[in-house]
PDB file of C-alpha atoms in Angstrom:
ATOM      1  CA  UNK A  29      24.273  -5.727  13.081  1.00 67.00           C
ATOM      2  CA  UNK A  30      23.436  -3.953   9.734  1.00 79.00           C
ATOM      3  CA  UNK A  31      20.107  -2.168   7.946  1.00 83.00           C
ATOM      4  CA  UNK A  32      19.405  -1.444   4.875  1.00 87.00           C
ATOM      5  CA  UNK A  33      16.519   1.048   3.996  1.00 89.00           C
ATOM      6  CA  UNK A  34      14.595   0.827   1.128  1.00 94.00           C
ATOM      7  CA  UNK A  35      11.846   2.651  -0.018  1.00 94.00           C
ATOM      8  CA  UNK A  36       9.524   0.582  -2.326  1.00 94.00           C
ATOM      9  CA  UNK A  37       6.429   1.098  -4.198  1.00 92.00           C
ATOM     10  CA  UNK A  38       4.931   0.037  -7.775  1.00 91.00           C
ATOM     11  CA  UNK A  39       3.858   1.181 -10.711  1.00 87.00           C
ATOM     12  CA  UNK A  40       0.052   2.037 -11.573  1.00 79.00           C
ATOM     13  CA  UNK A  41      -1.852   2.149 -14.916  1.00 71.00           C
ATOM     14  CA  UNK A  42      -1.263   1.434 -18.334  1.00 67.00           C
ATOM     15  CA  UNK A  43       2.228   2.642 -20.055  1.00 70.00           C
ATOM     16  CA  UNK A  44      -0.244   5.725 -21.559  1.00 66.00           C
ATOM     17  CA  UNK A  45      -2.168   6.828 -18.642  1.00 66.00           C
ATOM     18  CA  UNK A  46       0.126   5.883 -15.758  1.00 66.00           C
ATOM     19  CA  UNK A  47       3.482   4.494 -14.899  1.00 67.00           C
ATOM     20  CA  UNK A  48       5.074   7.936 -13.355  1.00 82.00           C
ATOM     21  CA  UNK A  49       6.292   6.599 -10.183  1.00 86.00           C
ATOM     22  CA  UNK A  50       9.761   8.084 -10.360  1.00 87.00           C
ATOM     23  CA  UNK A  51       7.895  11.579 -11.534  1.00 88.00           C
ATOM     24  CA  UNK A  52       6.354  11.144  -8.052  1.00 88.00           C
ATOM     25  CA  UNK A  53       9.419  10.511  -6.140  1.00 92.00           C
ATOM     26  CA  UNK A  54      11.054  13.690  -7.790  1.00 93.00           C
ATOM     27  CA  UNK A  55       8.156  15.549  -7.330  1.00 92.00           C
ATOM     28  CA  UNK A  56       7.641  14.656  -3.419  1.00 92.00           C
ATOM     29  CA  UNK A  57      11.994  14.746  -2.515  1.00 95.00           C
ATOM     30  CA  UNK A  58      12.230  11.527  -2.290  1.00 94.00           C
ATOM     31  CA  UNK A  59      15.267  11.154  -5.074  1.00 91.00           C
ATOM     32  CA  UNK A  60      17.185  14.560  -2.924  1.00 94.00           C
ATOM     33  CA  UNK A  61      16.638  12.334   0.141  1.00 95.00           C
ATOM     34  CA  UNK A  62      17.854   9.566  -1.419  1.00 94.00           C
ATOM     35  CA  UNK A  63      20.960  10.845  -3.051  1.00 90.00           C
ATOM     36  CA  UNK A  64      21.858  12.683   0.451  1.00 94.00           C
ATOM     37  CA  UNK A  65      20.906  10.014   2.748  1.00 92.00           C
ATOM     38  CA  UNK A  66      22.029   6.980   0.569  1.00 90.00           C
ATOM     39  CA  UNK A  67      18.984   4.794   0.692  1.00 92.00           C
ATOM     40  CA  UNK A  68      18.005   2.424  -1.912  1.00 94.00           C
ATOM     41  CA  UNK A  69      14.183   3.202  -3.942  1.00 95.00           C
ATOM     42  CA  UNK A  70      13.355   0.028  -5.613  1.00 95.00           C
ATOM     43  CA  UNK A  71      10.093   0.060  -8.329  1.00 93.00           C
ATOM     44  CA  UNK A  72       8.786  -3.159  -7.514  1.00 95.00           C
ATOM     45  CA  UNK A  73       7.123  -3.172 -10.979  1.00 92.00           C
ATOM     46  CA  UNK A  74      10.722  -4.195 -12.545  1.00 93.00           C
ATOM     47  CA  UNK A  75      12.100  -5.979  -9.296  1.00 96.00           C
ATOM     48  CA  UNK A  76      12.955  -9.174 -10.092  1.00 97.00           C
ATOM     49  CA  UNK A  77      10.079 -11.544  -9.247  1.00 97.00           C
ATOM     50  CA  UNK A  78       9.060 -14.506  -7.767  1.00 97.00           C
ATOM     51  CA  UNK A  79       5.680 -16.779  -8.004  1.00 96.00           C
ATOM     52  CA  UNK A  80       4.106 -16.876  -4.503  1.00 97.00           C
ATOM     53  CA  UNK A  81       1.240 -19.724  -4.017  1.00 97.00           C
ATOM     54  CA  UNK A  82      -1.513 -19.125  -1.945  1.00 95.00           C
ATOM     55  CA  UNK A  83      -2.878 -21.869   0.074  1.00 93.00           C
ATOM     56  CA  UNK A  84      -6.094 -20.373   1.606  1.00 94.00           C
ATOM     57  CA  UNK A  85      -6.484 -18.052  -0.783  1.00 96.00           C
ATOM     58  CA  UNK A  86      -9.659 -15.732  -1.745  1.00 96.00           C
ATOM     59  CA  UNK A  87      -8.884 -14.801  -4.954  1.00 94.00           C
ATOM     60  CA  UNK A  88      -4.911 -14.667  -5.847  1.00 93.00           C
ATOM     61  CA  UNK A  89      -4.221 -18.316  -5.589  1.00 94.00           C
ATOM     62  CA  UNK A  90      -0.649 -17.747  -7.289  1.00 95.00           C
ATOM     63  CA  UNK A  91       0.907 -13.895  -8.112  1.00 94.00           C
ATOM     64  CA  UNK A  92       4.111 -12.773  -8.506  1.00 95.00           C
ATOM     65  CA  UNK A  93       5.474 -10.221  -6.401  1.00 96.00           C
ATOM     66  CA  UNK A  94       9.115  -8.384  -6.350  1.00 96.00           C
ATOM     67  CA  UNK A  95      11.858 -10.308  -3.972  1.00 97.00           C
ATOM     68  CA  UNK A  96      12.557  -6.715  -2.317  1.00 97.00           C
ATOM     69  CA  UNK A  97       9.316  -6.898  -0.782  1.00 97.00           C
ATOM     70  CA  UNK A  98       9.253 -10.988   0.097  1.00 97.00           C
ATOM     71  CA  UNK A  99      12.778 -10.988   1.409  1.00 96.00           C
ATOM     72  CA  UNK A 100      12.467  -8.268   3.853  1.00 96.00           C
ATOM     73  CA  UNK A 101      12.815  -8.694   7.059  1.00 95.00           C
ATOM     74  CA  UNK A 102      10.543  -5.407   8.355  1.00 96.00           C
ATOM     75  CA  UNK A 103       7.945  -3.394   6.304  1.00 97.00           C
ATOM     76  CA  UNK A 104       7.105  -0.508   7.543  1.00 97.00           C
ATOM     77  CA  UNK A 105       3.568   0.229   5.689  1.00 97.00           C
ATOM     78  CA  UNK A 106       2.878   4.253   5.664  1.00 96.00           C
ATOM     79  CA  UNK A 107      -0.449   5.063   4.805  1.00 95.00           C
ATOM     80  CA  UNK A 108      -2.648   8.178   4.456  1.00 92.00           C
ATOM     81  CA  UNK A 109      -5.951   8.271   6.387  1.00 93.00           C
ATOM     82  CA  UNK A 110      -8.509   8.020   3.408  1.00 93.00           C
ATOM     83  CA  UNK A 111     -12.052   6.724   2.366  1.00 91.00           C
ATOM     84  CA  UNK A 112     -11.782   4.922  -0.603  1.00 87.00           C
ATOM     85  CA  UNK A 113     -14.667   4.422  -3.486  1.00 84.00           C
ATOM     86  CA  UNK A 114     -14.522   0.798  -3.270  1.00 82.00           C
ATOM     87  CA  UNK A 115     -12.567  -0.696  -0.725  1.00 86.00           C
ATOM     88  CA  UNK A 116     -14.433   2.014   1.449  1.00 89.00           C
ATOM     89  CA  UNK A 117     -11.197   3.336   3.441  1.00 92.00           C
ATOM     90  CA  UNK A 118      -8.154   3.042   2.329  1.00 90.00           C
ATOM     91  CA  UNK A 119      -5.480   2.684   4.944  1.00 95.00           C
ATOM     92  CA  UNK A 120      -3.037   0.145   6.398  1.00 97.00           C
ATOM     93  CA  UNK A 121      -4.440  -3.529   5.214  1.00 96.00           C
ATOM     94  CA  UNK A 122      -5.370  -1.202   1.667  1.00 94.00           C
ATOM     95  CA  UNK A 123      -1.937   0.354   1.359  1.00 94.00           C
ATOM     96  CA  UNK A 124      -0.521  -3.169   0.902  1.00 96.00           C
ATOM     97  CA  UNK A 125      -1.989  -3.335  -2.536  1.00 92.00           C
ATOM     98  CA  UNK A 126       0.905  -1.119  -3.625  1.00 89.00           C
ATOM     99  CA  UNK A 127       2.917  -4.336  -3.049  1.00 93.00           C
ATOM    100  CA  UNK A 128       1.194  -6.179  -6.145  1.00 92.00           C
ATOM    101  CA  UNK A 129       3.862  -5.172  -8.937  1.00 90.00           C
ATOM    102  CA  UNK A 130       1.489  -5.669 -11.716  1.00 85.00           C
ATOM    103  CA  UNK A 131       0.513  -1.907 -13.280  1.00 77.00           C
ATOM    104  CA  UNK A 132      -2.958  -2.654 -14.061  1.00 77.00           C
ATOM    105  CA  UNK A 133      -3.728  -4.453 -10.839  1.00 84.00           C
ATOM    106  CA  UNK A 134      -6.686  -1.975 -11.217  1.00 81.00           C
ATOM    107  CA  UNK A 135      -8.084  -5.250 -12.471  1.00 85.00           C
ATOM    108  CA  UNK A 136      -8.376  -6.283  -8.668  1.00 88.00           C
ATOM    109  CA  UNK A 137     -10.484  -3.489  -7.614  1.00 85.00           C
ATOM    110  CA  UNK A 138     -14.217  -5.136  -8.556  1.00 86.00           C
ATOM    111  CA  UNK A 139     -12.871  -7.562  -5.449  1.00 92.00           C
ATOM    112  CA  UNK A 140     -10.640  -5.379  -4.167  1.00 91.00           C
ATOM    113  CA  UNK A 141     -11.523  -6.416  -0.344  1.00 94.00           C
ATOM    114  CA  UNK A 142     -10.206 -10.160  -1.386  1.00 95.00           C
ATOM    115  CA  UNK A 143      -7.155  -8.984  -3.007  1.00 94.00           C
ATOM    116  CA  UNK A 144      -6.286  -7.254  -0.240  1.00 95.00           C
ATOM    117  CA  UNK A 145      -6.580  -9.739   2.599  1.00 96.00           C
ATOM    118  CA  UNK A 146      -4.826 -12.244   0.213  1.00 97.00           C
ATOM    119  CA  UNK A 147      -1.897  -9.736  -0.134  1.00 96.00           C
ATOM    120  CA  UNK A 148      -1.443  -8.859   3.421  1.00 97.00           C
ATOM    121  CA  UNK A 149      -2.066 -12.653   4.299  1.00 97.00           C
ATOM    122  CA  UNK A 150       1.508 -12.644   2.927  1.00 97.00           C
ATOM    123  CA  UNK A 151       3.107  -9.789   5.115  1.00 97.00           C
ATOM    124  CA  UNK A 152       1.037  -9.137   8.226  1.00 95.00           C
ATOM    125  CA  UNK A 153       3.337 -11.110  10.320  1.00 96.00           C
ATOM    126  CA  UNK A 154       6.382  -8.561   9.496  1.00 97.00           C
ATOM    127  CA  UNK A 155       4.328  -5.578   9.141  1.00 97.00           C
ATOM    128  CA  UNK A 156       4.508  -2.378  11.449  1.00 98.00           C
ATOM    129  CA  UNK A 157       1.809   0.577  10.716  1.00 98.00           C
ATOM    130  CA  UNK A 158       3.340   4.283  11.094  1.00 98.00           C
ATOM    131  CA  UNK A 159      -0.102   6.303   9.695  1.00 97.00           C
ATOM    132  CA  UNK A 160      -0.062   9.960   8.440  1.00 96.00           C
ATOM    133  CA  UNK A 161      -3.530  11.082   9.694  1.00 95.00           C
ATOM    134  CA  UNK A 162      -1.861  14.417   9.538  1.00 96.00           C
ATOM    135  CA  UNK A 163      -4.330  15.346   6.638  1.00 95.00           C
ATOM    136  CA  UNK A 164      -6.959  13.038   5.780  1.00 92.00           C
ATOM    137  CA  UNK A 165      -9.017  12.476   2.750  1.00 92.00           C
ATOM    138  CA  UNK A 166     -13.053  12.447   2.527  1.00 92.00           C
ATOM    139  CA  UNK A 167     -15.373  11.906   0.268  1.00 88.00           C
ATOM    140  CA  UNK A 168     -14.855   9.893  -3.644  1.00 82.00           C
ATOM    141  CA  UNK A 169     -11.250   8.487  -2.964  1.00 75.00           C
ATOM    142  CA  UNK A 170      -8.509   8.451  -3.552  1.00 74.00           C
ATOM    143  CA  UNK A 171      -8.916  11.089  -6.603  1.00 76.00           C
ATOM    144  CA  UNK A 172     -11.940  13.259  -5.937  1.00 83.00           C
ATOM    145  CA  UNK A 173     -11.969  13.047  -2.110  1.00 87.00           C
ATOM    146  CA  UNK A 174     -11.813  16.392   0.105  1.00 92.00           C
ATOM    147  CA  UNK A 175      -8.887  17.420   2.725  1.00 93.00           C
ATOM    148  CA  UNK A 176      -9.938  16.702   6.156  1.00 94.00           C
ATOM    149  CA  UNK A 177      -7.262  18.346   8.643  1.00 96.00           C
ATOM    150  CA  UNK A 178      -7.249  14.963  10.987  1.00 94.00           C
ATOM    151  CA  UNK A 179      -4.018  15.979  13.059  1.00 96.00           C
ATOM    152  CA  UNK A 180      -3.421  12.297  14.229  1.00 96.00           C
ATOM    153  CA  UNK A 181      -0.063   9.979  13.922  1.00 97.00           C
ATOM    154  CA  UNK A 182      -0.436   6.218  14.710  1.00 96.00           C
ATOM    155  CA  UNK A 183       1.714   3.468  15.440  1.00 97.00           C
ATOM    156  CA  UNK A 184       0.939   0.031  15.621  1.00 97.00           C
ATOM    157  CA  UNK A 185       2.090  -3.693  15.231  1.00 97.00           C
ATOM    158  CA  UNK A 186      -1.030  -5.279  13.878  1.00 97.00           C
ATOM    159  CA  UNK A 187      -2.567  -3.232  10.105  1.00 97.00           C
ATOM    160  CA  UNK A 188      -5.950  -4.802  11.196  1.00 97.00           C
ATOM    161  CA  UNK A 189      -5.663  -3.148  15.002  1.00 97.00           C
ATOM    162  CA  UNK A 190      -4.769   0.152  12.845  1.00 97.00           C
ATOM    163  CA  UNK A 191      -7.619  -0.094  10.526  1.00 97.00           C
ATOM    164  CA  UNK A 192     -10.677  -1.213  13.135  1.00 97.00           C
ATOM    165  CA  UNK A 193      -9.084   2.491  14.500  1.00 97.00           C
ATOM    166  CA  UNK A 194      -9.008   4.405  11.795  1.00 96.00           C
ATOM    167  CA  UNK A 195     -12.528   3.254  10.219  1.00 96.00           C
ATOM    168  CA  UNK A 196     -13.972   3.920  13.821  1.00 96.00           C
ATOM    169  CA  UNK A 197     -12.440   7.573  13.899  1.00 95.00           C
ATOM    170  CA  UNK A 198     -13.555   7.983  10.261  1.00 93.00           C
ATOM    171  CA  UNK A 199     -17.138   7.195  11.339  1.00 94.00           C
ATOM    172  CA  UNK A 200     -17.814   3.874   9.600  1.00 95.00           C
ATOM    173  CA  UNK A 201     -18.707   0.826  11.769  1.00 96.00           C
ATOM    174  CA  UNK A 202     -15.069  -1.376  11.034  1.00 95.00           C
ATOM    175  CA  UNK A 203     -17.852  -4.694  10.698  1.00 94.00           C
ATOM    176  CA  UNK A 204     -19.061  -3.092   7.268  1.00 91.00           C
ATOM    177  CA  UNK A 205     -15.909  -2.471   6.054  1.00 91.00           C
ATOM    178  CA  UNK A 206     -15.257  -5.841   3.446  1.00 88.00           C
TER     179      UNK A 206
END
């Protein structure tokens, strides 16, 4: 029996305004960790690709999305407990989006609660939820929210479970949340 960690996450923005992912991973230790652990980081913005069709789709019929992230066999989705301007919170299902290589899949946000079903529709089945409620987030997310000290650590099997949670703890009714 072998594993093989990877850490992966995408780009965001245009090549101006955004695209500092591995500014990020310097910034937060992840590249020490990596070159003392010997873990692989893979940007899934220039993984190589593959055209997924969606059957029941709500909005992405067909995207393309980076093999690291299709052929794994476990993804272990860590998100921060946050509210979120339009997808309301962001947290386990909403983290997902990170898995849409595209930079400017900022696009997505005016139905942001269909691309994210439609993305998750792809992974639930080999997702497992390990939240950082540690410190929340409050207010106009994710960029002009307020800390919230939340001191709570989750774990769960089902991102939709995690989420009815989380929205419930955050105070919103999980049956308004698209």
């Amino acid at each position: 029996f072998s594993c093989k960690a990877v850490i992966a996450e995408s780009e965001t923005g245009s090549k101006v305004k955004g695209r500092r992912l591995q500014r990020a991973l310097d910034f937060m230790g992840v590249t020490a960790l990596k070159n003392k652990y010997k873990f692989d980081v893979v940007n899934l913005t220039y993984d190589v690709k593959e055209n997924v069709l969606l059957k029941n789709a709500l909005m992405l019929k067909k995207i393309e999305l980076g093999k690291t992230a299709l052929e794994a066999d476990l993804i272990i989705d860590m998100p921060k407990l946050k509210t979120h301007k339009y997808a309301t919170i962001t947290c386990a299902l909403k983290n997902m989006f990170g898995c849409i290589p595209d930079p400017l899949r900022v696009v997505y946000h005016r139905n942001i609660h269909k691309a994210v079903a439609d993305i998750n529709s792809i992974f639930f089945e080999k997702t497992f939820v390990v939240l950082d409620g540690i410190r929340g987030m409050e207010g106009q997310g994710p960029l002009f929210g307020k800390p919230v000290d939340m001191n709570i650590v989750g774990f769960c099997d089902d991102a939709l479970i995690n989420d009815i949670i989380c929205a419930e703890i955050m105070g919103f009714n999980p049956k308004e949340v698209k």
